[in-house]
Every structure is written in C-alpha cells, then in structure tokens.
mmCIF file of C-alpha atoms in Angstrom:
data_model
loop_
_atom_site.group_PDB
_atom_site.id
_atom_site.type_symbol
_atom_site.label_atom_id
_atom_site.label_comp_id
_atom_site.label_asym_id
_atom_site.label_seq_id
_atom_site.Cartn_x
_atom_site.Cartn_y
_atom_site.Cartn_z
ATOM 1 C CA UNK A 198 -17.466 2.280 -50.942
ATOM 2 C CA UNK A 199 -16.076 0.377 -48.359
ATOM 3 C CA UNK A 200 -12.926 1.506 -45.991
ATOM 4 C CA UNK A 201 -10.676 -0.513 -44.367
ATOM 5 C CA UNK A 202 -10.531 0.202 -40.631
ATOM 6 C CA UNK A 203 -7.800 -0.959 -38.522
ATOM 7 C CA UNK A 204 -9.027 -2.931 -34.983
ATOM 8 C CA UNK A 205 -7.344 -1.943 -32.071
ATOM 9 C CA UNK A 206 -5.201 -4.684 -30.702
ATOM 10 C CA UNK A 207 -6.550 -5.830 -27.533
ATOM 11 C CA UNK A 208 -5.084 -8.552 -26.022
ATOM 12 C CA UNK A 209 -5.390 -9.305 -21.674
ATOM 13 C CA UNK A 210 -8.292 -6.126 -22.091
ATOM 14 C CA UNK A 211 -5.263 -3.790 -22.866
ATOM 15 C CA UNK A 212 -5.276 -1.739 -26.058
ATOM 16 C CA UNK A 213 -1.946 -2.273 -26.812
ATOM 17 C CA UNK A 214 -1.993 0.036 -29.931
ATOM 18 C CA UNK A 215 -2.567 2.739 -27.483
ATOM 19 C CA UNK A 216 0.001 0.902 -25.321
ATOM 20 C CA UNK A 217 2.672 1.256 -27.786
ATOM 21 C CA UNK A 218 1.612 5.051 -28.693
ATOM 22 C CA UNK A 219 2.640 6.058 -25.353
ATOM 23 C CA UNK A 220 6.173 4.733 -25.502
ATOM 24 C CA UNK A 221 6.558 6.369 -29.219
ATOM 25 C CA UNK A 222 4.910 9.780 -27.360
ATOM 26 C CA UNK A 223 7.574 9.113 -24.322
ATOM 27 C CA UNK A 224 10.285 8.483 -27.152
ATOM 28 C CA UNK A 225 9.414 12.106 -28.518
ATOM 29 C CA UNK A 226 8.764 13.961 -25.696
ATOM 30 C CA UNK A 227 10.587 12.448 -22.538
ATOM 31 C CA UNK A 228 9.355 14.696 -20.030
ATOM 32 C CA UNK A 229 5.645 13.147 -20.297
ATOM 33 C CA UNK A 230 6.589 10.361 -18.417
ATOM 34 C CA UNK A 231 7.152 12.067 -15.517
ATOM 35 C CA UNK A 232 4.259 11.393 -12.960
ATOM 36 C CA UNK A 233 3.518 12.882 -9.332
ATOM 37 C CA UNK A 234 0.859 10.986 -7.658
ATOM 38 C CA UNK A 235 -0.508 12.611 -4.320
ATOM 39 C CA UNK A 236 -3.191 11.567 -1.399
ATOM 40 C CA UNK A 237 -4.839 13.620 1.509
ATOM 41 C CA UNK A 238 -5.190 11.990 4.710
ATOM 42 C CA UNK A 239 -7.243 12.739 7.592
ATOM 43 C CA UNK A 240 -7.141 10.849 11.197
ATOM 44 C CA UNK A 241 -10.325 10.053 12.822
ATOM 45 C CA UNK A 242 -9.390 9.090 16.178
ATOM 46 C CA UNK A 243 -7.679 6.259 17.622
ATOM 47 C CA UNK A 244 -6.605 3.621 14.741
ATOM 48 C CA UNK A 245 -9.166 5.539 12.404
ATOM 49 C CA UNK A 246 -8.066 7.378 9.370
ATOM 50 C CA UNK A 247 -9.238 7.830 5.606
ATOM 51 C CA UNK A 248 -6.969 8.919 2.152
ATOM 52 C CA UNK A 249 -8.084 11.159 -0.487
ATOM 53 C CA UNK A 250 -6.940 10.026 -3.284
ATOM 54 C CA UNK A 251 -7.678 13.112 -6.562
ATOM 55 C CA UNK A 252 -4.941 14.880 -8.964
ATOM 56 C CA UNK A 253 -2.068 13.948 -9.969
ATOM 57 C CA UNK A 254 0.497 15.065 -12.434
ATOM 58 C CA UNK A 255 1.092 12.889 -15.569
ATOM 59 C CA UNK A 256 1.503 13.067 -19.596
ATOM 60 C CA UNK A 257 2.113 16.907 -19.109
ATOM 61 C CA UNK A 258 -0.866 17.283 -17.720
ATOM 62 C CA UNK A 259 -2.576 17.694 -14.436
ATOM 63 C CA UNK A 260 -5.511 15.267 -13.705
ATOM 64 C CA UNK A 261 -8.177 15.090 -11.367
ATOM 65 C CA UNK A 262 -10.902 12.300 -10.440
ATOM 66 C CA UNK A 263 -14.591 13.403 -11.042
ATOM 67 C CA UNK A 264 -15.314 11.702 -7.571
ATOM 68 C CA UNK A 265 -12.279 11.450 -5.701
ATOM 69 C CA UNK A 266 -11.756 8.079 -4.123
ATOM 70 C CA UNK A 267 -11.657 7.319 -0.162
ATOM 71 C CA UNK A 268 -9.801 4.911 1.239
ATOM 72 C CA UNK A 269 -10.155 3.840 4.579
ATOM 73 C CA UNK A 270 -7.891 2.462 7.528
ATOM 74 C CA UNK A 271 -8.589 1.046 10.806
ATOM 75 C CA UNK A 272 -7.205 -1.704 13.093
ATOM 76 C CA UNK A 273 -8.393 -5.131 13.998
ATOM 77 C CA UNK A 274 -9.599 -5.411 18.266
ATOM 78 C CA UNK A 275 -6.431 -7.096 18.834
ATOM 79 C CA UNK A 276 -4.474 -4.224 17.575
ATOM 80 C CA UNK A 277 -6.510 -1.604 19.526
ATOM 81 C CA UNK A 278 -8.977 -0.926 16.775
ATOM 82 C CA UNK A 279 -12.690 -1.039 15.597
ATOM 83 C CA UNK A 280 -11.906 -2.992 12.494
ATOM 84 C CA UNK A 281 -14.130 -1.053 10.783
ATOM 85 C CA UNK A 282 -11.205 -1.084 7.391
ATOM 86 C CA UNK A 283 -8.586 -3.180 6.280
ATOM 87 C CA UNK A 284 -5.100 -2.420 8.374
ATOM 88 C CA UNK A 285 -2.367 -0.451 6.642
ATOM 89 C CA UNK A 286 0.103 -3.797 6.494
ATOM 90 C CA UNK A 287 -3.119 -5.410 4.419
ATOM 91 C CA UNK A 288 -3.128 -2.275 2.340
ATOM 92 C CA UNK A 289 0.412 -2.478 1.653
ATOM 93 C CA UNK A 290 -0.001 -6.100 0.366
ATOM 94 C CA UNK A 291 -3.276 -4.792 -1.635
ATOM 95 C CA UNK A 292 -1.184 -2.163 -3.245
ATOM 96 C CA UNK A 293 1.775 -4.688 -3.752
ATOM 97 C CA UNK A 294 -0.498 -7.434 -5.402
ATOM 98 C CA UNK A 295 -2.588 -4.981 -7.933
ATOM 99 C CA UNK A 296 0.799 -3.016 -8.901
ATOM 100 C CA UNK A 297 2.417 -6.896 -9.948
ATOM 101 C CA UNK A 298 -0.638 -8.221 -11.389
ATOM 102 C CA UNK A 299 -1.356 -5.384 -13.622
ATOM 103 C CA UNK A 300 1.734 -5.339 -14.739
ATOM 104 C CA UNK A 301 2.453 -8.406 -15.547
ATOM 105 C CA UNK A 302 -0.783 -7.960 -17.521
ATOM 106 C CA UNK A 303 0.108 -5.154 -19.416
ATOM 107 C CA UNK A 304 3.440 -6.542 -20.230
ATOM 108 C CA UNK A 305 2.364 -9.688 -21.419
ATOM 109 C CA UNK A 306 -0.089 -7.867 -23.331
ATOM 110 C CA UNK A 307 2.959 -6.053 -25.109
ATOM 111 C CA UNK A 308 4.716 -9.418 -25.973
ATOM 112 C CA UNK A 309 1.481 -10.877 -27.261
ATOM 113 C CA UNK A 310 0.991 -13.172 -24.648
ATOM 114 C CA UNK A 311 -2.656 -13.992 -23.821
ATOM 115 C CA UNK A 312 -3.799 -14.293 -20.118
ATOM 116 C CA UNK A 313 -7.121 -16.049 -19.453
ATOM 117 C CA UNK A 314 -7.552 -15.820 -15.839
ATOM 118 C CA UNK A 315 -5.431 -14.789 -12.598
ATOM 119 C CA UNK A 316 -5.327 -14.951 -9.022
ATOM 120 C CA UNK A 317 -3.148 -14.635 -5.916
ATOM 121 C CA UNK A 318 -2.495 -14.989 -2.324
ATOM 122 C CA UNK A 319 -0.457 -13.216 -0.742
ATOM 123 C CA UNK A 320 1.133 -13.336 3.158
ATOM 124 C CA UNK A 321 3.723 -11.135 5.106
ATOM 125 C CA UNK A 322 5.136 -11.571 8.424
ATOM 126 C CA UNK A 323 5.328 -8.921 11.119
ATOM 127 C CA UNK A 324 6.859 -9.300 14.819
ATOM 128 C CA UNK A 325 4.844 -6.954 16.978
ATOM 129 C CA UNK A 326 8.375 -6.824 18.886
ATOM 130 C CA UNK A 327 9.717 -3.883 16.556
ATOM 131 C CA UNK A 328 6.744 -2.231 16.843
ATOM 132 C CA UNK A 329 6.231 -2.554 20.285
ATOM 133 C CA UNK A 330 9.944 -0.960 20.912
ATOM 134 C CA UNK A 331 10.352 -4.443 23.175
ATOM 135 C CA UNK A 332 13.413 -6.066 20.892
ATOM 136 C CA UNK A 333 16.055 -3.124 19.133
ATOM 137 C CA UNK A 334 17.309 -6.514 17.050
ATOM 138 C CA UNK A 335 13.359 -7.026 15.186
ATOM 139 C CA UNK A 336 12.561 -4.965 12.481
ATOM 140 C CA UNK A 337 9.264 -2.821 12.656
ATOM 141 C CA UNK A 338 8.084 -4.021 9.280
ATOM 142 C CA UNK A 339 7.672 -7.183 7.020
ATOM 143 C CA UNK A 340 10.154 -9.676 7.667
ATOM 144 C CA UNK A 341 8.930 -10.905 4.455
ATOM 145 C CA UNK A 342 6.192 -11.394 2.065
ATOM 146 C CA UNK A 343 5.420 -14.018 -0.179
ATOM 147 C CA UNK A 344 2.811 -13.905 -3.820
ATOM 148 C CA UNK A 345 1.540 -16.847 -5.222
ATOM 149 C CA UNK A 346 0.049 -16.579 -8.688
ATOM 150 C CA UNK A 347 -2.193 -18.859 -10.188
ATOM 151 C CA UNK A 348 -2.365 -18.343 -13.801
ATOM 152 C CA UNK A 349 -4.566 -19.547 -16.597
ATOM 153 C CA UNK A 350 -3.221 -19.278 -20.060
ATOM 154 C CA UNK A 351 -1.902 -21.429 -23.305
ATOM 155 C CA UNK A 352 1.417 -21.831 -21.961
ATOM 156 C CA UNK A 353 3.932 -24.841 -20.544
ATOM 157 C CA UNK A 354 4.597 -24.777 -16.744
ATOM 158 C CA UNK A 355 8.231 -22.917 -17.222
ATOM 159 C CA UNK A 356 6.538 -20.018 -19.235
ATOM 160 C CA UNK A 357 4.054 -19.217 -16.396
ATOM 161 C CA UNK A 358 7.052 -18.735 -14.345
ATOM 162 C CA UNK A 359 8.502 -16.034 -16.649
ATOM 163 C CA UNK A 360 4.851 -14.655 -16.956
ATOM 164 C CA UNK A 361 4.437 -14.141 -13.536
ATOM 165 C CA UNK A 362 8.102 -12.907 -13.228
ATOM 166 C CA UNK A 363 7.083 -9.874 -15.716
ATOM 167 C CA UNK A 364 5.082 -8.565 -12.582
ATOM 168 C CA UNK A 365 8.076 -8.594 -10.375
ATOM 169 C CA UNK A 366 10.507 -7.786 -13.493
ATOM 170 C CA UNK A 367 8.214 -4.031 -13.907
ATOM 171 C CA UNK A 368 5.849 -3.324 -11.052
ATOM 172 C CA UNK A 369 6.560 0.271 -9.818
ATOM 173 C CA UNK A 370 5.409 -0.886 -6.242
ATOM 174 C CA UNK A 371 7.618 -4.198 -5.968
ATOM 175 C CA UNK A 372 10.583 -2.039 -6.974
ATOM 176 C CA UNK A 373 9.425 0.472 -4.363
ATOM 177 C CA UNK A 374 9.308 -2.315 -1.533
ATOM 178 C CA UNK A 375 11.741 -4.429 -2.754
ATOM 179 C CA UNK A 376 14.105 -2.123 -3.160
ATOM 180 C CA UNK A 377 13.038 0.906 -0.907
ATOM 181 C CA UNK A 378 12.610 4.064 -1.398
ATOM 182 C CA UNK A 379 13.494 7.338 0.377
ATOM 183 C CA UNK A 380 10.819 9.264 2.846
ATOM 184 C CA UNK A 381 10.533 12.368 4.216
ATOM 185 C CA UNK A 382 8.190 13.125 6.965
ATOM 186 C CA UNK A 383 7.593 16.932 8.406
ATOM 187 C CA UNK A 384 5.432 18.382 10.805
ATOM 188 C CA UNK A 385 3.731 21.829 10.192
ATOM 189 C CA UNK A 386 1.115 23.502 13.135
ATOM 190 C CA UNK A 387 -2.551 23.260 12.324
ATOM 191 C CA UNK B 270 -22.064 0.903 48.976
ATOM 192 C CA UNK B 271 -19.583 2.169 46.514
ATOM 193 C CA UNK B 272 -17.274 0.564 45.217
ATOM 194 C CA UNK B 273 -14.591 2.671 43.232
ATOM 195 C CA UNK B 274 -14.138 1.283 39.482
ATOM 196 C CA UNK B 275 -10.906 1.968 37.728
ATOM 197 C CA UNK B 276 -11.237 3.809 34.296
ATOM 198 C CA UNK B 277 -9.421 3.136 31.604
ATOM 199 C CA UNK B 278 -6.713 5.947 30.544
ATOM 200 C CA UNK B 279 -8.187 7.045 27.012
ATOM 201 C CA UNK B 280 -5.415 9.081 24.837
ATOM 202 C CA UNK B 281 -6.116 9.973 21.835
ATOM 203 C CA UNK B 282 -8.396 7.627 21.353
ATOM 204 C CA UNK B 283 -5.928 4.702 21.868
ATOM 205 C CA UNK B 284 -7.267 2.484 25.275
ATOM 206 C CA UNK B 285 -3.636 2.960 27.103
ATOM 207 C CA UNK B 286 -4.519 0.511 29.833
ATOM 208 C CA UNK B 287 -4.962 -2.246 27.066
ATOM 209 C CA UNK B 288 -2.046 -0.787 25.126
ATOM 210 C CA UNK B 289 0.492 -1.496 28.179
ATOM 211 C CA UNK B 290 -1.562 -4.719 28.686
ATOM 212 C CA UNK B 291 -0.482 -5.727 25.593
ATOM 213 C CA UNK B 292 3.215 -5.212 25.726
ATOM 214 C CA UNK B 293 3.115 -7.247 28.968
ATOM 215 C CA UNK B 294 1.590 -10.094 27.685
ATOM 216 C CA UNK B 295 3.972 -9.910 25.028
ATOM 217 C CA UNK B 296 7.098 -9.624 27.711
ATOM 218 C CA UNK B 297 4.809 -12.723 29.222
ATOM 219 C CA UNK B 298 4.656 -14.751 26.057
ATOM 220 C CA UNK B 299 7.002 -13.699 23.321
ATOM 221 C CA UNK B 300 5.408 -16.011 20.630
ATOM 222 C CA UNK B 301 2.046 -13.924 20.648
ATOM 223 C CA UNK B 302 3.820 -10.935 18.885
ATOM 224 C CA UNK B 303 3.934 -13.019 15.855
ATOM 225 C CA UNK B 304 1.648 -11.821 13.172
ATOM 226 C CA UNK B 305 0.267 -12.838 9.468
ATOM 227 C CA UNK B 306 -1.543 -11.000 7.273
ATOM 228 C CA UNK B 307 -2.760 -12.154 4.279
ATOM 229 C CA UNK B 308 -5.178 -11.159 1.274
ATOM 230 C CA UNK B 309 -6.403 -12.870 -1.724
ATOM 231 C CA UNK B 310 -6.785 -10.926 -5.219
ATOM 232 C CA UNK B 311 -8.434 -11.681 -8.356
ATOM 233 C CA UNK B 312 -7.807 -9.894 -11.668
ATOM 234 C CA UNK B 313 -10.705 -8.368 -13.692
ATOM 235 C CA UNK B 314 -9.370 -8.036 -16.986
ATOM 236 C CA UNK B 315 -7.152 -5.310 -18.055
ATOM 237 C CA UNK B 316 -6.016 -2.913 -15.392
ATOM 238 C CA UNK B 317 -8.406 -3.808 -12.762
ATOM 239 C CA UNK B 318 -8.548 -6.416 -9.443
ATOM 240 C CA UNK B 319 -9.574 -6.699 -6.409
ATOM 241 C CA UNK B 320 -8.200 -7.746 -3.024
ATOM 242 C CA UNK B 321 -10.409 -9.659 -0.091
ATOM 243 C CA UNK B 322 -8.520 -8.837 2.915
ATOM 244 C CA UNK B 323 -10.204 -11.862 5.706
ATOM 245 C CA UNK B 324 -8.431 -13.595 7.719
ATOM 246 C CA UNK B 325 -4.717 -12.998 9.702
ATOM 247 C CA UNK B 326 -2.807 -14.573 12.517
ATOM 248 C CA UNK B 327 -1.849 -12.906 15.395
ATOM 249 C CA UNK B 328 -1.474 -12.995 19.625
ATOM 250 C CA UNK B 329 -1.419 -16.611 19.032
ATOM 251 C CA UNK B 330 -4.674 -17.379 16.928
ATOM 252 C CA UNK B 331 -6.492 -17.360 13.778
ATOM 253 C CA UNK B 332 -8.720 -14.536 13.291
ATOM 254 C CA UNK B 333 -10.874 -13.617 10.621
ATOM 255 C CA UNK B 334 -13.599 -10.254 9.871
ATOM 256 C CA UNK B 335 -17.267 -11.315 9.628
ATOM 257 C CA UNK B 336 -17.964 -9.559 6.000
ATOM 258 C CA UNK B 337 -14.509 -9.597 4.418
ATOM 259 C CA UNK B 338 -12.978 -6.139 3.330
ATOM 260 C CA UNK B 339 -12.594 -5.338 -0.930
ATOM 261 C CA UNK B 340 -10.439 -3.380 -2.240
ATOM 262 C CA UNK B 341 -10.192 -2.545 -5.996
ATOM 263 C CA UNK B 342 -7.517 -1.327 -8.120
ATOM 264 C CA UNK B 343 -7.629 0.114 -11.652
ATOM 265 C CA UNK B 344 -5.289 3.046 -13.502
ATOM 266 C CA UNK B 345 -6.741 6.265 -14.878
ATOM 267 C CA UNK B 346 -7.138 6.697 -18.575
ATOM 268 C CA UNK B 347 -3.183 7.924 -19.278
ATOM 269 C CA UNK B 348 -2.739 4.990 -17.989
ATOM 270 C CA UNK B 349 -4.312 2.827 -20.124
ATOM 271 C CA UNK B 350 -7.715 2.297 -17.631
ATOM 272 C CA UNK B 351 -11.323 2.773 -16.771
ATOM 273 C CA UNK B 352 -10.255 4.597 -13.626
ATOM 274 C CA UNK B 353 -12.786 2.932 -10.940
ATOM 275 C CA UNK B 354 -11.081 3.166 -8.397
ATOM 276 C CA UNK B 355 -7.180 4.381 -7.163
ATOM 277 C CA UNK B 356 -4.461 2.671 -8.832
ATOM 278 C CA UNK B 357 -1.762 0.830 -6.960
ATOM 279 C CA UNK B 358 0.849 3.346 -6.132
ATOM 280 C CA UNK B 359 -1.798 5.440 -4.634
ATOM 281 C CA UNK B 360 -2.513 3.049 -2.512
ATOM 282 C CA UNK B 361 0.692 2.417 -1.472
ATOM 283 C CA UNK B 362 0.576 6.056 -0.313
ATOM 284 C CA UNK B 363 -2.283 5.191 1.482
ATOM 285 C CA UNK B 364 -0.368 2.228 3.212
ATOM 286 C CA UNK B 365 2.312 4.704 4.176
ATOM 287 C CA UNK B 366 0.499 7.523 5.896
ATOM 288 C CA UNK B 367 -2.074 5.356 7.447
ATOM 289 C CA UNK B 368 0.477 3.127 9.520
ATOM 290 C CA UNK B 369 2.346 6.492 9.779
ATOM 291 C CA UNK B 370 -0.731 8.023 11.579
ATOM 292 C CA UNK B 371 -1.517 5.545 13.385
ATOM 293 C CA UNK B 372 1.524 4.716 15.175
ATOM 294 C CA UNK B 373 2.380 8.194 15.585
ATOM 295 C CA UNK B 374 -1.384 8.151 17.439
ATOM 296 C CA UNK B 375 -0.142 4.982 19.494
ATOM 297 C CA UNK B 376 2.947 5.942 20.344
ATOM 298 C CA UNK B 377 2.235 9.522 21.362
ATOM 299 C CA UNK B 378 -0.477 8.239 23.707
ATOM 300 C CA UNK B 379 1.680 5.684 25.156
ATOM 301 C CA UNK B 380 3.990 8.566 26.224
ATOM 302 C CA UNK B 381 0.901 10.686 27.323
ATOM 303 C CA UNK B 382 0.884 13.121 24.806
ATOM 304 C CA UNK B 383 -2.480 14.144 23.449
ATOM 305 C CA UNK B 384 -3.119 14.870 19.904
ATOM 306 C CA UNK B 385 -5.829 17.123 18.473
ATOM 307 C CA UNK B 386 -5.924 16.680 15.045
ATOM 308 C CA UNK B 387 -3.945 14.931 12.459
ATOM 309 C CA UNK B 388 -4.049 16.014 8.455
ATOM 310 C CA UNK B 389 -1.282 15.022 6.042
ATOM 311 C CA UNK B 390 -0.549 15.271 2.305
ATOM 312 C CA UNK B 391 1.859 13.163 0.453
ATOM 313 C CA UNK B 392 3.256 13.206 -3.009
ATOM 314 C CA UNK B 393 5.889 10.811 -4.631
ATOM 315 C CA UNK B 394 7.539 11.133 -7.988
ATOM 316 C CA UNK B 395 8.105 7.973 -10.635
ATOM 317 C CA UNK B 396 9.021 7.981 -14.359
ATOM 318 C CA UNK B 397 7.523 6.029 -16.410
ATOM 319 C CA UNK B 398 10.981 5.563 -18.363
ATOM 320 C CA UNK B 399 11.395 2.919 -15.681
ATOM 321 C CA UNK B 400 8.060 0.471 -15.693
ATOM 322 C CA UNK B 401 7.777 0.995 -20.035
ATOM 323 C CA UNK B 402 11.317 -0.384 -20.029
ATOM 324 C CA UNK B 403 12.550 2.673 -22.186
ATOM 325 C CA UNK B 404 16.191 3.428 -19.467
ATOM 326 C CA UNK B 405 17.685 0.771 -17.501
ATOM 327 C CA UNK B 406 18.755 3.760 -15.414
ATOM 328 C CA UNK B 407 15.571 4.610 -14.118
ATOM 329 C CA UNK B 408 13.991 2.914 -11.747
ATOM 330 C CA UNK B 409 10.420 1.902 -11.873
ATOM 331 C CA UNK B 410 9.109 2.770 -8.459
ATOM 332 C CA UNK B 411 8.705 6.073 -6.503
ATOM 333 C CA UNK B 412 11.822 8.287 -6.584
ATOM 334 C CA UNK B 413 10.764 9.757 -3.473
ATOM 335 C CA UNK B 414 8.111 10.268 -1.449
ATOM 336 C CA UNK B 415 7.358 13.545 0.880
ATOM 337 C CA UNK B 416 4.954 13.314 3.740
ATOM 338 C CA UNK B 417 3.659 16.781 5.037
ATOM 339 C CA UNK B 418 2.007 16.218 8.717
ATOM 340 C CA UNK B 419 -0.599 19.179 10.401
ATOM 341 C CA UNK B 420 -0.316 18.446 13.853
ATOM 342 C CA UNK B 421 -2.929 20.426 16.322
ATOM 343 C CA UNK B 422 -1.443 19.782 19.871
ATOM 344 C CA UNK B 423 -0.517 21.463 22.423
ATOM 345 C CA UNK B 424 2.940 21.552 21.975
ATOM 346 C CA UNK B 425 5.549 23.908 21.112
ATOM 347 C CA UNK B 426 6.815 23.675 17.187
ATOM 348 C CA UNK B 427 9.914 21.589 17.944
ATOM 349 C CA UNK B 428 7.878 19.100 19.860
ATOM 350 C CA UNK B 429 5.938 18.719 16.851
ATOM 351 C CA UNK B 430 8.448 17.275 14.927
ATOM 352 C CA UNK B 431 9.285 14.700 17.502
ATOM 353 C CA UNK B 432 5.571 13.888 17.408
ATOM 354 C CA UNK B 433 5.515 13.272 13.651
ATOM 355 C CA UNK B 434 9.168 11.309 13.428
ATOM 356 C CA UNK B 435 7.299 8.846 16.184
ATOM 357 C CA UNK B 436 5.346 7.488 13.292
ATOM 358 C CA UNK B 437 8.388 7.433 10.837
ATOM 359 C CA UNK B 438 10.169 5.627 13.806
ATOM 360 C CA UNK B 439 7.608 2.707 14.461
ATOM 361 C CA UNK B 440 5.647 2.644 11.625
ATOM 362 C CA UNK B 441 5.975 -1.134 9.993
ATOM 363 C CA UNK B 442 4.976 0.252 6.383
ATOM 364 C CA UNK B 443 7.080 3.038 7.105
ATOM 365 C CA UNK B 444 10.278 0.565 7.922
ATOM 366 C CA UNK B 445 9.304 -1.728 5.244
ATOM 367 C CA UNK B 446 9.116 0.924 2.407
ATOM 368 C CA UNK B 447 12.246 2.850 3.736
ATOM 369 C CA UNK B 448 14.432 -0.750 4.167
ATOM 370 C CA UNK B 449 12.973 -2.894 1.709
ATOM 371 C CA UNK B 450 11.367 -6.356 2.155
ATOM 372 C CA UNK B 451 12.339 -9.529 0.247
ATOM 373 C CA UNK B 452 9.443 -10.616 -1.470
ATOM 374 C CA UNK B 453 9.409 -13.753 -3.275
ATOM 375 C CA UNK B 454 6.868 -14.581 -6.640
ATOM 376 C CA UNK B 455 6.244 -17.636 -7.736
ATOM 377 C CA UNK B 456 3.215 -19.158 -10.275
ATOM 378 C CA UNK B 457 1.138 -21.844 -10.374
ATOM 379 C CA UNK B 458 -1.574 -23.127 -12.777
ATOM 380 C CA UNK B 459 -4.867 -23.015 -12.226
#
C-alpha cells in the first residue's frame, strides 16, 4: 500500500513549512517569540578581546550551543593593534550584512520567491576625530554605511530592488542600527 | 658609552607614546582621520554566509591583511538553521562590547589609569512579533540591550563607573548603535 507523503517546501534552503509553523505557534502562544540573546566577553590586553557566544532564551525555552562559539576582536597596527581579528566596526558591518541577507532570504522564501545566488559589499565611514575627542561636532561612529547586493534570480531589474529591500524591510540588526536602540552599561568590582 | 633610550609608556597594553603620536598627526593633518572599512559577504544557502573582512582605508592609505579574516553566520535550529556558527544579532553584541572594551582600554590609558582585568556579559531582548511581521507595533530589532562590566583596578567603586562609561562615551559601535546610522541598500544583478 502506498501513502502519500507531503515534501517539505523548501525554497532559498528554508523549510518554509516549518517557517510558517512558527508564526501559527507564535499566533497561539505569543509569549514564544520572545528571545534574549546573551555573549561573555573577556579582554586580553591592549586592543585584544574574545565573545562567548552560548544560551539564549527563545520558543519558551532556554538553549545552549554544544560548543560555544568564540569570536575574536583585535585592531589593525594603525589603530594600535596586532591585527590578529577583524576590528569591532568590521564586525558591526559582518553582523549588519548576515542579519539583511538572511532575511531577505527567509522572506523571499515565504513569498515563494526563488534566490539563486547572493553577494554583497559593504563600506562605512568613520572620522577618527570623534573618537579621538579632537572635534565635539564629529560623531564617534559611522557617518554612514552603504550595502550593495548582487542578486541572481528569475526576476526583472525592479523586482531585485524590492527583493533586496525585504532585507532592510525585516532585518532585526538594520532596525537596530538604523534606528538605534537603547544601552546600558554598568560597572561591578572583580 | 651610554646613551639613555627613551621607553615607550605601556598602559594597559595600549603603546601611549604612539597613541598621543597619533592624535598629533591627526591635529597635523586632519584628512588622515578619515577611515573605510569594508567587507564582502557571500550567502551559503539558507541561513548561512560568510563575510571576508580585507582591505580598509585609513591615515591616508589603502591597507589590506595578508590572509583575509572569515566570519560566518548561521541561526540555531528555532530559528530555522544548522547552527554553525553565531547568528547575526549575536554578533552584533559582539560588535558592541568589543569597541566598548577597547576604547574603554584606550581611553583609560590615555588618562593613565591602569586596568587589571576586564570581563563583561551582555543580554538584549527582541520579539520575534517584529521580524515575522505578525505587529506593526513591535519592532524587529533589540528592545534593549544591558552591558554588565567587571572591572579589576585599583580604584575606588565610583571610579569604576567612570572607567566603564569611557567606553560608552567613545566607543564608535557604541555611538552608532545608540544614535543610529543611515544605511542605504541597493541591488544589482549578477
């Protein structure tokens, strides 16, 4: 006897079956969607420093990594460091960049829209001025930062726009930057 | 004969001599403060991509790392990945306390205060009511984000604050996360 059994939907890599069962399980159960993501970091010296990166909280539940991922951070010679890691500015554009393309990705995937192949470049611009505490008028941070996607997929030239646009339209870390977000920083004794 | 030989002021770490060497070439030649990062990422089906992090611009040149710095992105499985590696909002944690650290670091060693050691945790809060489009009221980055510092110094506790709100004062991730930074998207085909 033969039985029918259903595929799962996978379109951009994304099982969007499962995709859609977690906004019918957020539907019913609201609080699951509330998520608390957390890192440990530890300096090394000088421009040196690495993350932790473990639990979080998510889906009700609390999670933890198997291994727990390190991340590390150091500075280029002509900021003082060993450039032994990418700088924290490149990270931010790292976590900018992954946070628009998956998202974009995952979206598309919910509309049905197939995406064959992506890449991007990004670049910020900083004016060591703030940071330096030489210039009250320059801001410490980006003065701004600009993504360019290249996209392959079955679609006319206006319709990559609006593809690319459902990264910037969701991402939880181009809202964040875009937008801001408030930060507290405390001190406690060792 | 002898001949004396000036050493450099180590704090922290952080070369002070080139530090103040810096900020005078800077005063010298304003144009050098000008920097440009820049990374490159490619997406890897489904929730994963990776960044190379090469090349920048800065004190008036083109510079670029002899074996080019990858970092990868995925989401855990409530999140519809493989989880291979930290997903992009913890790595915009990452971003935060790293430049955080670090110019805390600088800054206190500029002033000639000497830091121990340096731990911190951070935690940030989103709901996924936001990014799954399910409540225009929500947003879809971080609600907030805490940052716990554990300062050893030699310092009394008040002075440990100051220490810490150095970094949230000249951090650049730190001012562009806090302020928000236009960021522009745009697509091309490949």
């Amino acid at each position: 006897m033969v039985t029918a059994q259903k595929v799962p939907a996978i379109i951009n890599g994304v099982n969007v079956d499962d995709l859609f069962t977690t906004i019918d399980a957020v539907k019913a159960t609201p609080s699951i969607a509330k998520f608390r993501f957390r890192i440990h970091n530890q300096w090394q010296g000088a421009s040196r420093n690495h993350s932790t990166v473990d639990s979080y909280e998510g889906a009700g539940q609390q999670h933890s990594r198997t291994t727990p991922f390190v991340l590390e951070a150091d500075e280029p010679p002509v900021l003082l460091g060993k450039d032994s890691a990418a700088n924290p500015v490149e990270y931010l554009l790292h976590a900018l960049v992954s946070c628009l393309t998956t998202s974009m990705v995952y979206h598309a995937a919910a509309r049905g829209i197939q995406i064959d192949e992506v890449e991007s470049s990004l670049e910020g611009d900083i004016d060591l001025h703030g940071f330096l505490d030489l210039d009250q008028n320059v801001r410490k941070g980006y003065q701004g930062i600009r993504v360019t996607f290249k996209i392959k997929a079955d679609a006319p030239d206006e319709r990559l726009q609006e593809i690319a646009q459902l990264g910037a339209r969701f991402s939880p870390v181009f809202d964040s930057l875009t937008k801001g977000v408030p930060v507290s920083v405390k001190a406690e004794r060792f």
